[in-house]
CSV table of C-alpha atoms in Angstrom, one decimal:
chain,number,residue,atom,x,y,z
A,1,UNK,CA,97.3,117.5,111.1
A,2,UNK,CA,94.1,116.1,109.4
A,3,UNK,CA,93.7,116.2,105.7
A,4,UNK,CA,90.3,115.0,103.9
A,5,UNK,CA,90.4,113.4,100.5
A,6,UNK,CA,86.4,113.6,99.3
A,7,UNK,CA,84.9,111.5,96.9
A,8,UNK,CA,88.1,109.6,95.1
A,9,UNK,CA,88.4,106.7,93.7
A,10,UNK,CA,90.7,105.0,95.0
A,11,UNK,CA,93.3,102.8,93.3
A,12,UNK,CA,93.1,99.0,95.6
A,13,UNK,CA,95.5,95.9,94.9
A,14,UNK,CA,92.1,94.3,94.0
A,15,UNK,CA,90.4,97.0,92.1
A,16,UNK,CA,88.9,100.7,92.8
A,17,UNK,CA,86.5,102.4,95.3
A,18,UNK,CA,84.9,105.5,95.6
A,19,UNK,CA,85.0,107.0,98.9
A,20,UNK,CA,86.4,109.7,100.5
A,21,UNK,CA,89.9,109.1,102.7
A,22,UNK,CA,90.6,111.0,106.0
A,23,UNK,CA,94.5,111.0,107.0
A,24,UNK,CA,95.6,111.8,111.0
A,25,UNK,CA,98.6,111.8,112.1
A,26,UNK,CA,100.2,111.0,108.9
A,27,UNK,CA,98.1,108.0,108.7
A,28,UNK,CA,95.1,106.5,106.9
A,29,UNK,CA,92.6,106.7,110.0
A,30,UNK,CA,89.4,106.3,107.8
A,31,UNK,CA,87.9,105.3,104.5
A,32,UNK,CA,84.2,105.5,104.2
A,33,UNK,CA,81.4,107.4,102.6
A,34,UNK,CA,80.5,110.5,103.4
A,35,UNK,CA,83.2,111.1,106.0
A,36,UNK,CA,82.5,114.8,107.4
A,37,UNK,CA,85.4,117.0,109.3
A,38,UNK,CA,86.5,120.0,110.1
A,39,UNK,CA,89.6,120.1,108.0
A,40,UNK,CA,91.9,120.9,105.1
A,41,UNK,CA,89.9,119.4,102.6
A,42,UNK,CA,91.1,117.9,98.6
A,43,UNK,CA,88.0,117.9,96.5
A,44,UNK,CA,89.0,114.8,94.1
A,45,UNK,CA,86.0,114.3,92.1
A,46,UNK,CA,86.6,112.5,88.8
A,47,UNK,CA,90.4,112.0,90.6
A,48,UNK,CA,92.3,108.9,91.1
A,49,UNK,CA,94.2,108.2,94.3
A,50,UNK,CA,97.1,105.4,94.7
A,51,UNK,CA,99.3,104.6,96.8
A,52,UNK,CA,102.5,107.0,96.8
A,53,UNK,CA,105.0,105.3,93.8
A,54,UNK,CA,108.0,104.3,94.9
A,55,UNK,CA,111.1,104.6,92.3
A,56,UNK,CA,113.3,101.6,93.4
A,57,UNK,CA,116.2,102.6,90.8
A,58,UNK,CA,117.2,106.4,90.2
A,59,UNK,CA,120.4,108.3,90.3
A,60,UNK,CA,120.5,111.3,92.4
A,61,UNK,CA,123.9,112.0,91.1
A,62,UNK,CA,124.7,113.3,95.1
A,63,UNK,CA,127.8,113.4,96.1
A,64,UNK,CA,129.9,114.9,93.1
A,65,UNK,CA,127.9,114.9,90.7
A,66,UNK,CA,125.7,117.9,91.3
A,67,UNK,CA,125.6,119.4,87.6
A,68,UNK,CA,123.6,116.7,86.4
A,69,UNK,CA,121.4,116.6,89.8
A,70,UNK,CA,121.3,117.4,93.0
A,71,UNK,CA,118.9,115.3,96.1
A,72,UNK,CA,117.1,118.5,96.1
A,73,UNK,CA,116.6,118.9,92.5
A,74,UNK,CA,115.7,114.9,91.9
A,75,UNK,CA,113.4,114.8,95.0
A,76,UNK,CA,111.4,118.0,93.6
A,77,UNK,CA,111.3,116.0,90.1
A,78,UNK,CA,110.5,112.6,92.4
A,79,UNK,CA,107.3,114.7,94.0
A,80,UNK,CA,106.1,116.1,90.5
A,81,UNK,CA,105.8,112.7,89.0
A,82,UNK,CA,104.3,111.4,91.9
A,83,UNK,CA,106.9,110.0,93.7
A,84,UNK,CA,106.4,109.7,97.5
A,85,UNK,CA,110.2,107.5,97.7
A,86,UNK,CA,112.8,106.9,95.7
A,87,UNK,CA,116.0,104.4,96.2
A,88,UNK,CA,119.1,105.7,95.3
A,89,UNK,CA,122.1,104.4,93.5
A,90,UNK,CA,125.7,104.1,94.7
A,91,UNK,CA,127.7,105.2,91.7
A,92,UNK,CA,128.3,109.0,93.3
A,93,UNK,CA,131.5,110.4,94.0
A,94,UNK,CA,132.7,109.2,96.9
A,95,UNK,CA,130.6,106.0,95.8
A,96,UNK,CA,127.8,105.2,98.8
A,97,UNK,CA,129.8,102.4,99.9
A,98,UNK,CA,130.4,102.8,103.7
A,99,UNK,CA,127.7,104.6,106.7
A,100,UNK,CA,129.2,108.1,106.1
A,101,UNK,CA,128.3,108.5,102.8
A,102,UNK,CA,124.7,106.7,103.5
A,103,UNK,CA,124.2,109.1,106.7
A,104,UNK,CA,124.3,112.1,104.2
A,105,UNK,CA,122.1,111.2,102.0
A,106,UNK,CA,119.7,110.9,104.6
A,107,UNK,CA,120.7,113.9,106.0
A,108,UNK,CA,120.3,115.9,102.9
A,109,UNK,CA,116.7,114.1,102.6
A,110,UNK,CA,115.7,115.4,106.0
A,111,UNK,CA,117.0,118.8,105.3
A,112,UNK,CA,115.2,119.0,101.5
A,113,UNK,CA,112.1,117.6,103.1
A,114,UNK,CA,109.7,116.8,100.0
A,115,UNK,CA,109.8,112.8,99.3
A,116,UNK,CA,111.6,109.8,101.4
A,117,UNK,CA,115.6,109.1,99.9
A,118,UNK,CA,116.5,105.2,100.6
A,119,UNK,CA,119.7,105.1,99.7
A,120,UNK,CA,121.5,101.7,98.0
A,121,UNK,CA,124.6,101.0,99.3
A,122,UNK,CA,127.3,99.2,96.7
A,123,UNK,CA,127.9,95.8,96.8
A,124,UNK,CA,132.2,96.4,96.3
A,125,UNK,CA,134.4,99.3,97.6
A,126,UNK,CA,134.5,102.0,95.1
A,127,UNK,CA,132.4,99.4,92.8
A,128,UNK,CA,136.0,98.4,91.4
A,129,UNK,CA,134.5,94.4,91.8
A,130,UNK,CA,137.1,93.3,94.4
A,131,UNK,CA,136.5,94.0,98.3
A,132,UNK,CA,133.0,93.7,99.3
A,133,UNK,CA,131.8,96.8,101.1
A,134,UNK,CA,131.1,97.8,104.5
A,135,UNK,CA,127.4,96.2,104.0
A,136,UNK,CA,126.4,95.9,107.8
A,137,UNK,CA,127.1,99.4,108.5
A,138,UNK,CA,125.4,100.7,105.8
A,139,UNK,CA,122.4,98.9,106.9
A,140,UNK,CA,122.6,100.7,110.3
A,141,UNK,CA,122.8,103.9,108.6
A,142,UNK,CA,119.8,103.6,106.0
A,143,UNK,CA,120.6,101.4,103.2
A,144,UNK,CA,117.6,99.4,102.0
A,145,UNK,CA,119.5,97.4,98.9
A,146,UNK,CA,123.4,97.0,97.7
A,147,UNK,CA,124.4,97.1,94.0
A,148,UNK,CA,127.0,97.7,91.9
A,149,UNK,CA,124.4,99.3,89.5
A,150,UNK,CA,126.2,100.6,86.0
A,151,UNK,CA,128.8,97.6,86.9
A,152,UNK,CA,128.4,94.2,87.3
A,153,UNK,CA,130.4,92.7,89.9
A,154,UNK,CA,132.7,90.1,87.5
A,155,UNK,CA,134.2,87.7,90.2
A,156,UNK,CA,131.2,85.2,91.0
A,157,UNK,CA,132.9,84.2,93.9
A,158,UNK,CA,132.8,87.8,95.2
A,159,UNK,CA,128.9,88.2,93.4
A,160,UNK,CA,127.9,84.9,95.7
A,161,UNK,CA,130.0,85.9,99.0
A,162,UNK,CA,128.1,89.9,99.3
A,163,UNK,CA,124.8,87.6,97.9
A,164,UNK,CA,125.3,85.6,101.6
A,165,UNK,CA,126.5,88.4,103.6
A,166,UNK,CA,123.7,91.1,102.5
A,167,UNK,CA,121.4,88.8,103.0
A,168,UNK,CA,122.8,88.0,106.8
A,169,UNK,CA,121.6,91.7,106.9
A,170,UNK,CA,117.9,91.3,105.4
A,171,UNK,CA,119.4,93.1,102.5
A,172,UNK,CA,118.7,92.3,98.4
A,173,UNK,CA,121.7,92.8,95.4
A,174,UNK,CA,119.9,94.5,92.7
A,175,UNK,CA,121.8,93.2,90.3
A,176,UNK,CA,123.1,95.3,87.2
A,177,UNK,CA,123.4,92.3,84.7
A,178,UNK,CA,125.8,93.1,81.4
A,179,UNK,CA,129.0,91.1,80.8
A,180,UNK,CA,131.4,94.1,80.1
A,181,UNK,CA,133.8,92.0,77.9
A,182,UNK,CA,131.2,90.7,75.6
A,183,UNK,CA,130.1,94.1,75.0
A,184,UNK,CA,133.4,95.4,74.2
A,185,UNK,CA,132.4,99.1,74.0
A,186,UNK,CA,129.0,98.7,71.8
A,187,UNK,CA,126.6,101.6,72.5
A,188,UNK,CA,123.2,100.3,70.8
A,189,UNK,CA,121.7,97.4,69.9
A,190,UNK,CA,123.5,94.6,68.1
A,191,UNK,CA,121.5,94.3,64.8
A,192,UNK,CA,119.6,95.8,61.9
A,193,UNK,CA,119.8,99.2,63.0
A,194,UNK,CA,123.2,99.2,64.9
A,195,UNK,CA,124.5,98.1,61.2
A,196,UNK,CA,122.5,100.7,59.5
A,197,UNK,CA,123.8,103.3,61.2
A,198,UNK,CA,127.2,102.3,61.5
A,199,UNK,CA,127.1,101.9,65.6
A,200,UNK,CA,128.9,99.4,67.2
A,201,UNK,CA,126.3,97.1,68.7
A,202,UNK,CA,125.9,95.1,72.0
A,203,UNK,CA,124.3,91.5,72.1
A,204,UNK,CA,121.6,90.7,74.0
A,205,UNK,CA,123.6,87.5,75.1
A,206,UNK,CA,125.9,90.3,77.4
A,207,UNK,CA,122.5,90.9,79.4
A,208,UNK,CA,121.3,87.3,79.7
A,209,UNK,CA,124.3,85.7,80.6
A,210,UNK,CA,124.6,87.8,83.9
A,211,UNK,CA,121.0,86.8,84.5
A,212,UNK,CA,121.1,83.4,84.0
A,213,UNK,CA,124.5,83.7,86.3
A,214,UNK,CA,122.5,85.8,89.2
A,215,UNK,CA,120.0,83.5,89.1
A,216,UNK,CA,122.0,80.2,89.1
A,217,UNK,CA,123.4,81.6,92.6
A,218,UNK,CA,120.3,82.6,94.1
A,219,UNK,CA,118.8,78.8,93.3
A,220,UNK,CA,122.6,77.3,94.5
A,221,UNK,CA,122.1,79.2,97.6
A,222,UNK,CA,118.2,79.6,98.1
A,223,UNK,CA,118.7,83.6,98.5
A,224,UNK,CA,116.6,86.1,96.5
A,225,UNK,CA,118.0,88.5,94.1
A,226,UNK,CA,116.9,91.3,91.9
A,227,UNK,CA,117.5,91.6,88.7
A,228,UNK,CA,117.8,95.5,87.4
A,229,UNK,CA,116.2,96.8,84.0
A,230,UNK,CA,115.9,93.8,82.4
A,231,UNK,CA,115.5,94.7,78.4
A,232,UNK,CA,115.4,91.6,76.1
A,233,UNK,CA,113.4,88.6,75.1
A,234,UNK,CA,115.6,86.3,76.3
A,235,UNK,CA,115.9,87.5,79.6
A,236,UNK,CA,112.4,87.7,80.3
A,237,UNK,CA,112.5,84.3,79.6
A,238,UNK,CA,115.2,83.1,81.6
A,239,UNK,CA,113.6,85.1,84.8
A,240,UNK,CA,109.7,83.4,83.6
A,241,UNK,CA,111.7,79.9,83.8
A,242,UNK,CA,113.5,80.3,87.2
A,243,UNK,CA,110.3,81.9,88.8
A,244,UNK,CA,108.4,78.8,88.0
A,245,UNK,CA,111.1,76.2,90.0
A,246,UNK,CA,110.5,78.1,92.5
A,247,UNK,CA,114.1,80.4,92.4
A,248,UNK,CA,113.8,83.5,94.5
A,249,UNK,CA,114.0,86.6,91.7
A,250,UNK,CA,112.2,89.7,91.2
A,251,UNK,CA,112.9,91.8,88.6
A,252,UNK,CA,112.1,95.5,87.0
A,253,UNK,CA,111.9,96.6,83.5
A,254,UNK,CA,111.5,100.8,82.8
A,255,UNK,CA,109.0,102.7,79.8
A,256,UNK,CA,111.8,102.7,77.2
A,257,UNK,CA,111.7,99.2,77.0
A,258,UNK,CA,107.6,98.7,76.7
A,259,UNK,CA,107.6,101.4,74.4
A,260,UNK,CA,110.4,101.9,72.0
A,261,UNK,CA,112.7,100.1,70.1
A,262,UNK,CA,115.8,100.5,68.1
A,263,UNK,CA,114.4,102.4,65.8
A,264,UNK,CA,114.6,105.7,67.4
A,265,UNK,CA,118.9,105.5,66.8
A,266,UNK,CA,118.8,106.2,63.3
A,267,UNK,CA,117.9,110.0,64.2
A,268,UNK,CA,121.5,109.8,66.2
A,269,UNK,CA,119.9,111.8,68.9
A,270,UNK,CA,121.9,110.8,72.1
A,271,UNK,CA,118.8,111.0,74.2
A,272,UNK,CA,117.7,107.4,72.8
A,273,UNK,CA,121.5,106.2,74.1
A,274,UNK,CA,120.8,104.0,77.3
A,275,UNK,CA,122.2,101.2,79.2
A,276,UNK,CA,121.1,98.6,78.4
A,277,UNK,CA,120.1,99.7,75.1
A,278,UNK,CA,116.6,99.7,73.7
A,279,UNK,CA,116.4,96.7,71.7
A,280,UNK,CA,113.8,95.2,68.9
A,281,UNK,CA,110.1,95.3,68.2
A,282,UNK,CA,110.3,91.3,69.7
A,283,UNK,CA,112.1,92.3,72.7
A,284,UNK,CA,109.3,94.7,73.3
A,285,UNK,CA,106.8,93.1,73.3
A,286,UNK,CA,108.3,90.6,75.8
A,287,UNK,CA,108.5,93.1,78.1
A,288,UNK,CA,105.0,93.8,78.0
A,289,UNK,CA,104.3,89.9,78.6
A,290,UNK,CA,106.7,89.9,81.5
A,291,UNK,CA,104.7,92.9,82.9
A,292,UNK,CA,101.4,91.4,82.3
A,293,UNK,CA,102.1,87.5,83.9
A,294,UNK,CA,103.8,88.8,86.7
A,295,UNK,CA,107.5,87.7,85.3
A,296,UNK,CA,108.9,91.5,85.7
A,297,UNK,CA,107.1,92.9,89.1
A,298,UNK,CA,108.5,96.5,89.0
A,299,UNK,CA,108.3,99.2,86.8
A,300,UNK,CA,111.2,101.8,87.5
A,301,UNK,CA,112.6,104.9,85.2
A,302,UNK,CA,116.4,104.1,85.7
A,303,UNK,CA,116.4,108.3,86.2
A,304,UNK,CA,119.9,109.0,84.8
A,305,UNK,CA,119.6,113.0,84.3
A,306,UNK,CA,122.7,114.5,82.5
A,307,UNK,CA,124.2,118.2,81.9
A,308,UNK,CA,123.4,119.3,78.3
A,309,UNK,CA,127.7,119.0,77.5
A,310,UNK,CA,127.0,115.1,78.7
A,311,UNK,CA,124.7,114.6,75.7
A,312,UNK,CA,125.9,117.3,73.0
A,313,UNK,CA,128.1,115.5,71.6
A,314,UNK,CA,128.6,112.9,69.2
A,315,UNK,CA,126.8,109.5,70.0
A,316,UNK,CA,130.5,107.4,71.0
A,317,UNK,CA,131.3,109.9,73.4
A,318,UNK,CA,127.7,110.8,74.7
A,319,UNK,CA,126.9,109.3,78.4
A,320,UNK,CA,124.3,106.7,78.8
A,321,UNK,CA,121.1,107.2,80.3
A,322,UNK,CA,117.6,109.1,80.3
A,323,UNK,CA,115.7,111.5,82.6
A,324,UNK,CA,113.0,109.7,83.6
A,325,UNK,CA,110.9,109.9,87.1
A,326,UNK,CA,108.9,113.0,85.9
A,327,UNK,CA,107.4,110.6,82.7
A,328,UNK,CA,106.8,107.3,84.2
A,329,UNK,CA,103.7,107.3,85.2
A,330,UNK,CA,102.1,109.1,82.6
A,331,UNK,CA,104.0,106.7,80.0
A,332,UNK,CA,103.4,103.7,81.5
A,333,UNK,CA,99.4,104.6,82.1
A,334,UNK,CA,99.0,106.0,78.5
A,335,UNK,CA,101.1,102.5,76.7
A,336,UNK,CA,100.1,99.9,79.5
A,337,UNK,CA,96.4,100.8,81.3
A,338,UNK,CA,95.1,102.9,78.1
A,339,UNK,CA,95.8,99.9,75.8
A,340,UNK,CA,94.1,97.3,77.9
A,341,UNK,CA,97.3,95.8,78.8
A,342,UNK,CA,97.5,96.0,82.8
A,343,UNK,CA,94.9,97.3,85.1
A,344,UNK,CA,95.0,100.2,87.3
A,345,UNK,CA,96.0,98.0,90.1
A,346,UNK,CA,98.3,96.1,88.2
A,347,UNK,CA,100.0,99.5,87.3
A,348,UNK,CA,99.9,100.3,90.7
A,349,UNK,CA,101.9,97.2,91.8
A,350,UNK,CA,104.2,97.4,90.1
A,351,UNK,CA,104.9,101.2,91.0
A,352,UNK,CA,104.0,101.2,94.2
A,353,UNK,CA,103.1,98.1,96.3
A,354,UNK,CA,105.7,95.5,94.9
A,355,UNK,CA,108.9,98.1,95.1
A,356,UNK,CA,107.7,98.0,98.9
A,357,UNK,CA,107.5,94.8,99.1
A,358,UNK,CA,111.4,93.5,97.7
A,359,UNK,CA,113.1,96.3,99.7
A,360,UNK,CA,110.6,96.3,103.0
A,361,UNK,CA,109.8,99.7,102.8
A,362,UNK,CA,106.5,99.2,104.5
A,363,UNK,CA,104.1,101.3,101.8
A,364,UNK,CA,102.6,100.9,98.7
A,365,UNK,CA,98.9,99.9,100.2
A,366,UNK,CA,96.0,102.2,100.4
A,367,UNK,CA,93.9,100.9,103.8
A,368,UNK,CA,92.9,102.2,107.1
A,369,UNK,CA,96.0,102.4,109.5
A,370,UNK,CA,98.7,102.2,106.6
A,371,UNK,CA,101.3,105.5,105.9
A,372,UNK,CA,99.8,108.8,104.5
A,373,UNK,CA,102.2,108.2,101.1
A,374,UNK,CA,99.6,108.8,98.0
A,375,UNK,CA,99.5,109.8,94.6
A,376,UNK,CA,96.5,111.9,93.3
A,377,UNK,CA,96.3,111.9,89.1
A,378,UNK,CA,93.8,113.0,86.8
A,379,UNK,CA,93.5,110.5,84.2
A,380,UNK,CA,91.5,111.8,82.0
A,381,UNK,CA,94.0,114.8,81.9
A,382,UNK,CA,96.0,114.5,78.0
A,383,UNK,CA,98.9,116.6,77.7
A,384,UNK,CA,102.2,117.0,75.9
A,385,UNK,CA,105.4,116.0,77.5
A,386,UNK,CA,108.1,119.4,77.8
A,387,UNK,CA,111.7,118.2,78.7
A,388,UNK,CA,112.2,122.2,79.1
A,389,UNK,CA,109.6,121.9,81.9
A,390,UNK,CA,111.1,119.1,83.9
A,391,UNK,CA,112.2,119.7,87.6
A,392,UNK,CA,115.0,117.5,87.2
A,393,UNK,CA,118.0,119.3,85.8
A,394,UNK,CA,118.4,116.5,83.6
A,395,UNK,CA,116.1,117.0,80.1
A,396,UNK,CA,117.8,114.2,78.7
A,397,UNK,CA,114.5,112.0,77.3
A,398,UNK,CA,113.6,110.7,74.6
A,399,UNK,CA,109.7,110.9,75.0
A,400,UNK,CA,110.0,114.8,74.6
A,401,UNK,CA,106.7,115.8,72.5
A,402,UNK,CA,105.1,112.8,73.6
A,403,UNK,CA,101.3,113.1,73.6
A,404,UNK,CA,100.3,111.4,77.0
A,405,UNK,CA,97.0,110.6,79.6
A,406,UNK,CA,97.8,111.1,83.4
A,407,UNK,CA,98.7,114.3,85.1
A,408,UNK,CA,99.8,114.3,88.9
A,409,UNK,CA,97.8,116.4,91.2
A,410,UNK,CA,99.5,116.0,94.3
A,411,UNK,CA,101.6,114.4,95.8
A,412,UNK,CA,101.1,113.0,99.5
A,413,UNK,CA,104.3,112.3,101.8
A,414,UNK,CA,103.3,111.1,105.7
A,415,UNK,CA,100.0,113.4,105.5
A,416,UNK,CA,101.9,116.2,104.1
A,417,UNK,CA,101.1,117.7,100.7
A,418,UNK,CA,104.6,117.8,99.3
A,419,UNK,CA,103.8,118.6,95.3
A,420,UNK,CA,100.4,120.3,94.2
A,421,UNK,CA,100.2,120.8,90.3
């Protein structure tokens, strides 16, 4: 099947073009001028075209959790915010730590059919910390990554051992970095605003710590490692340092950490209650920096939809997270591109071509030969943001009545049009 993308402007790693793009096969087979054929045909005048985003940290909530999502419901939500793959967490119920549980994932993918599933395997049976899991089989079945993510594995010994044996494998740990004892149950924050409102709060120090530990062992034992939603000043720091000796770390950072801070807790609303928390005004802008110097390479949402009795209840007991992989582009063009702060092909790195690049997922580039994955967005396109509109049966955000630039058109999968807005 052909499909014929005239006179776009396409969204390079080294800037943009306008041309038109013919796809074959599910393939890029030609970009050029004036390209004529006798097929389905996307008129995307004044349009933007980028390489499909990949989402290299959501929660699909399948197996067991289906009544805060589904792989059906999350993929539709994947394709609407211009998703063309996503990578999956482990923390289901039974946790994704052996083949079965990976081979249905990918099973429910093939049947639901709209973007690709890679599904992370954990790093520790049942992520209690102890056993490591069965890592090589999981590879054979699908896995891309391991991680404990929502738990950080507390035995270094058995942190360094799954750091050796995944990567035997070609496998990263994406590592979920908090020191659970040093938070001793905070929900927010530690500072100004955790006081003022009478939360308990959570250092920053519980984040870094695990980071600086992470990436002690990947230096000890020359193995990369990822570092998951990093949030604070310090950390960005701690990666910047290690990247220049040389240590091999990546690391990701989602839009509630570029663009609020802890200010939005004093409303108590427990859609602002994440982990790890949105911090301070200095810890923002930090992330910004990390984004702009190449320190943090990914952008992710950290999607954590919830059921409505999850949130709707007093902050304590409320669950962590926020619905996020229907808002992150939009968000992250309106607060990053729109303030002068990345590119467009910056942005599109870090959604698209380095994600691909960490887990080898073999995407993320628009040029002739390369997969038919591809984002279409109107940019000039300002609208409100409508949790009661998401896909996702999670409307748990905190960017609800958001006024932001950067609605997705389509959305591309293999040649296919999966999502047409």
């Amino acid at each position: 099947m052909k499909l014929l993308l005239k006179n776009a402007t396409l969204v390079l790693r080294n800037g943009e073009k306008k041309a038109d793009l013919l796809i074959d096969g599910g393939k890029i087979s030609r970009i050029s001028n004036n390209i004529e054929e006798n097929c389905k045909t996307v008129d995307c005048t004044g349009k933007h075209v980028f390489a499909g985003l990949i989402d290299m940290h959501v929660h699909l909530r399948e197996p067991g959790f289906e009544g805060k999502e589904d792989i059906e419901s999350g993929s539709r939500a994947a394709v609407a915010g211009g998703f063309t793959q996503v990578c999956c967490m482990p923390n289901t119920n039974p946790v994704c730590d052996n083949a079965v549980v990976v081979s249905y994932i990918k099973y429910r993918q093939s049947q639901v059919n709209l973007c690709k599933i890679n599904p992370v395997g954990a790093i520790t049976r049942g992520q209690e910390g102890k056993a490591m899991a069965e890592i090589g089989k999981m590879k054979e079945a699908g896995a891309v990554a391991i991680s404990d993510d929502g738990k950080t594995v507390a035995d270094t010994n058995v942190m360094r051992l799954a750091m050796e044996y995944a990567h035997g494998f070609g496998l990263k740990c994406l590592c979920h970095c908090e020191d659970i004892n040093l938070v001793d149950g905070g929900v927010v924050n530690e500072g100004y605003n955790s006081t003022l409102t009478g939360l308990k709060g959570s250092l920053r120090a519980a984040e870094d710590i695990i980071i600086a530990r992470e990436i002690a062992l990947a230096e000890s034992l020359d193995i990369p490692v990822h570092i998951c939603h990093v949030s604070t000043y310090s950390g960005v720091e701690i990666i910047r340092s290690a990247k220049a000796r040389g240590v091999k770390v990546t690391a990701e950072t989602c839009p509630h950490y570029f663009i609020l801070t802890d200010d939005i807790i004093t409303s108590f609303d427990t859609n602002t209650k994440v982990n790890p928390p949105v911090r301070e005004e200095k810890d923002r802008l930090a992330i910004i920096e990390g984004l702009k110097d190449g320190t943090i390479d990914c952008i992710v949402t950290d999607h954590a939809p919830h059921a409505l009795k999850d949130k709707q209840v007093e902050y304590n007991l409320a669950a962590f997270g926020m619905s996020g992989i229907e808002t992150s582009f939009p968000l992250s063009y309106t607060y990053l591109v729109k303030t002068g702060q990345l590119t467009l092909s910056c942005l599109a790195d870090k959604m698209s071509f380095n994600p691909s690049e960490i887990l080898n997922l073999g995407a993320g580039e628009i040029k002739e030969g390369a997969l038919a994955d591809l984002t279409i967005a109107d940019l000039s396109e300002k609208y409100v943001i409508d949790s009661g509109k998401f896909l996702s049966k999670g409307k748990n955000t905190p960017f609800n009545g958001f006024e932001v630039y950067g609605k997705v058109l389509y959305t591309i999968v293999d040649g296919n049009i999966k999502y047409k807005n």
